[in-house]
Amino acid sequence: MDGGLCHDVGMEMWHNPACSKCAGARASLEEARVPVRLRAYLEQPPDADELRDVLRRLGARAWDVCRTGEPAGVALGMAGWTRDDATEPRWIEAMVAHPELIQRPILLLDDGSALVGRTPDALDEAVRRAHG
């Protein structure tokens, strides 16, 4: 034990600077004094291995965090794609090629957990986990 001191956990936030949900998440985390490293994932897109790791951390499948209504998703016809183990690599490949398809903001906590920070409840949970 370390004298009962609480050690905050930081996080990386995959964000789009033009996204209002990302701005709201940044403000909520800042207000709660949670250390955040911002990653503009449209400028620094993940590779397939990194995206698979994030999906594992989220406990999600690729289509769970895919914005199929984005122009690239519509052009690819993703809303009609099959959602199963055999087709998940296709989803990941599309999301790596078109990172705007990835839901945002994604919060990657330093403790190994992750959340999609789009709702007040998700942000509250991120703060709770960050403060231990």
XYZ file of C-alpha atoms in Angstrom:
132
model
C 0.000 0.000 0.000
C 1.170 3.571 -0.504
C -0.334 5.399 2.424
C -3.820 5.505 0.931
C -2.858 7.864 -1.874
C -5.072 7.689 -4.916
C -3.161 7.523 -8.181
C -5.086 8.816 -11.158
C -5.039 6.819 -14.342
C -4.678 8.833 -17.510
C -6.013 8.031 -20.917
C -5.617 8.573 -24.611
C -8.618 9.990 -26.421
C -9.071 9.332 -30.119
C -10.846 12.451 -31.234
C -11.844 14.595 -34.151
C -11.265 18.275 -33.290
C -14.394 19.209 -35.307
C -16.663 16.799 -33.362
C -18.986 18.242 -30.710
C -19.102 14.936 -28.780
C -15.282 14.989 -28.631
C -15.295 18.583 -27.390
C -17.826 17.662 -24.712
C -15.766 14.674 -23.622
C -12.594 16.791 -23.421
C -14.403 19.373 -21.300
C -15.871 16.738 -18.953
C -12.534 15.008 -18.466
C -10.719 18.318 -17.974
C -13.288 19.390 -15.379
C -12.758 16.069 -13.560
C -8.981 16.599 -13.759
C -8.382 13.394 -15.698
C -5.070 13.495 -17.592
C -5.797 13.055 -21.314
C -3.461 12.620 -24.268
C -5.298 13.669 -27.414
C -4.867 11.750 -30.642
C -6.359 13.242 -33.766
C -7.014 9.832 -35.276
C -7.891 11.241 -38.692
C -4.325 12.579 -38.915
C -2.755 9.628 -37.048
C -4.946 6.708 -38.090
C -4.582 3.336 -36.415
C -3.292 0.317 -38.285
C -5.267 -2.926 -38.320
C -3.457 -4.427 -35.305
C -4.032 -1.301 -33.251
C -7.714 -1.195 -34.176
C -8.108 -4.885 -33.285
C -6.512 -4.171 -29.892
C -8.896 -1.261 -29.282
C -11.865 -3.463 -30.206
C -10.625 -6.098 -27.749
C -10.301 -3.462 -25.022
C -13.807 -2.192 -25.762
C -15.266 -5.690 -25.885
C -16.759 -4.666 -29.234
C -16.877 -5.828 -32.813
C -15.793 -3.584 -35.686
C -19.381 -2.823 -36.761
C -20.222 -1.731 -33.207
C -17.943 1.293 -33.566
C -18.320 1.925 -37.295
C -20.049 5.050 -38.576
C -21.651 3.443 -41.632
C -23.568 6.653 -42.417
C -20.366 8.571 -43.178
C -19.905 9.246 -46.922
C -17.159 6.594 -47.178
C -19.392 4.033 -45.459
C -22.299 4.845 -47.734
C -20.063 4.652 -50.825
C -18.812 1.228 -49.691
C -22.360 0.028 -48.924
C -21.289 -0.924 -45.389
C -24.794 -0.806 -43.915
C -25.521 -3.976 -45.891
C -22.296 -5.801 -45.042
C -22.540 -9.119 -43.213
C -21.587 -8.927 -39.543
C -19.787 -12.122 -38.564
C -16.343 -13.493 -37.759
C -15.529 -14.125 -41.407
C -16.272 -10.563 -42.501
C -14.823 -8.626 -39.564
C -11.395 -8.280 -41.260
C -13.171 -6.519 -44.159
C -14.713 -4.055 -41.684
C -11.364 -3.398 -40.027
C -9.661 -2.905 -43.387
C -12.292 -0.324 -44.394
C -11.992 1.520 -41.068
C -8.197 1.668 -41.346
C -8.451 2.968 -44.921
C -11.154 5.481 -43.903
C -10.574 6.392 -40.229
C -13.537 8.786 -40.305
C -15.627 5.606 -40.065
C -14.377 4.983 -36.503
C -16.777 6.110 -33.793
C -15.532 8.904 -31.574
C -14.392 9.720 -29.041
C -12.721 6.497 -27.977
C -11.160 6.632 -24.523
C -8.222 4.294 -23.959
C -7.475 4.215 -20.251
C -3.966 3.525 -19.046
C -5.324 0.611 -16.976
C -6.048 -1.283 -20.219
C -9.790 -0.622 -20.371
C -11.576 1.443 -23.000
C -14.896 3.185 -23.568
C -16.677 5.055 -26.317
C -17.217 8.424 -24.625
C -20.373 9.635 -26.373
C -22.769 9.684 -23.413
C -22.701 11.297 -19.965
C -22.855 7.817 -18.410
C -19.799 6.648 -20.386
C -17.876 9.775 -19.396
C -18.846 9.303 -15.747
C -17.579 5.729 -15.962
C -14.303 6.896 -17.528
C -13.799 9.398 -14.698
C -14.631 6.736 -12.104
C -12.096 4.309 -13.619
C -9.487 7.021 -14.011
C -9.713 8.052 -10.381
C -9.721 4.439 -9.213
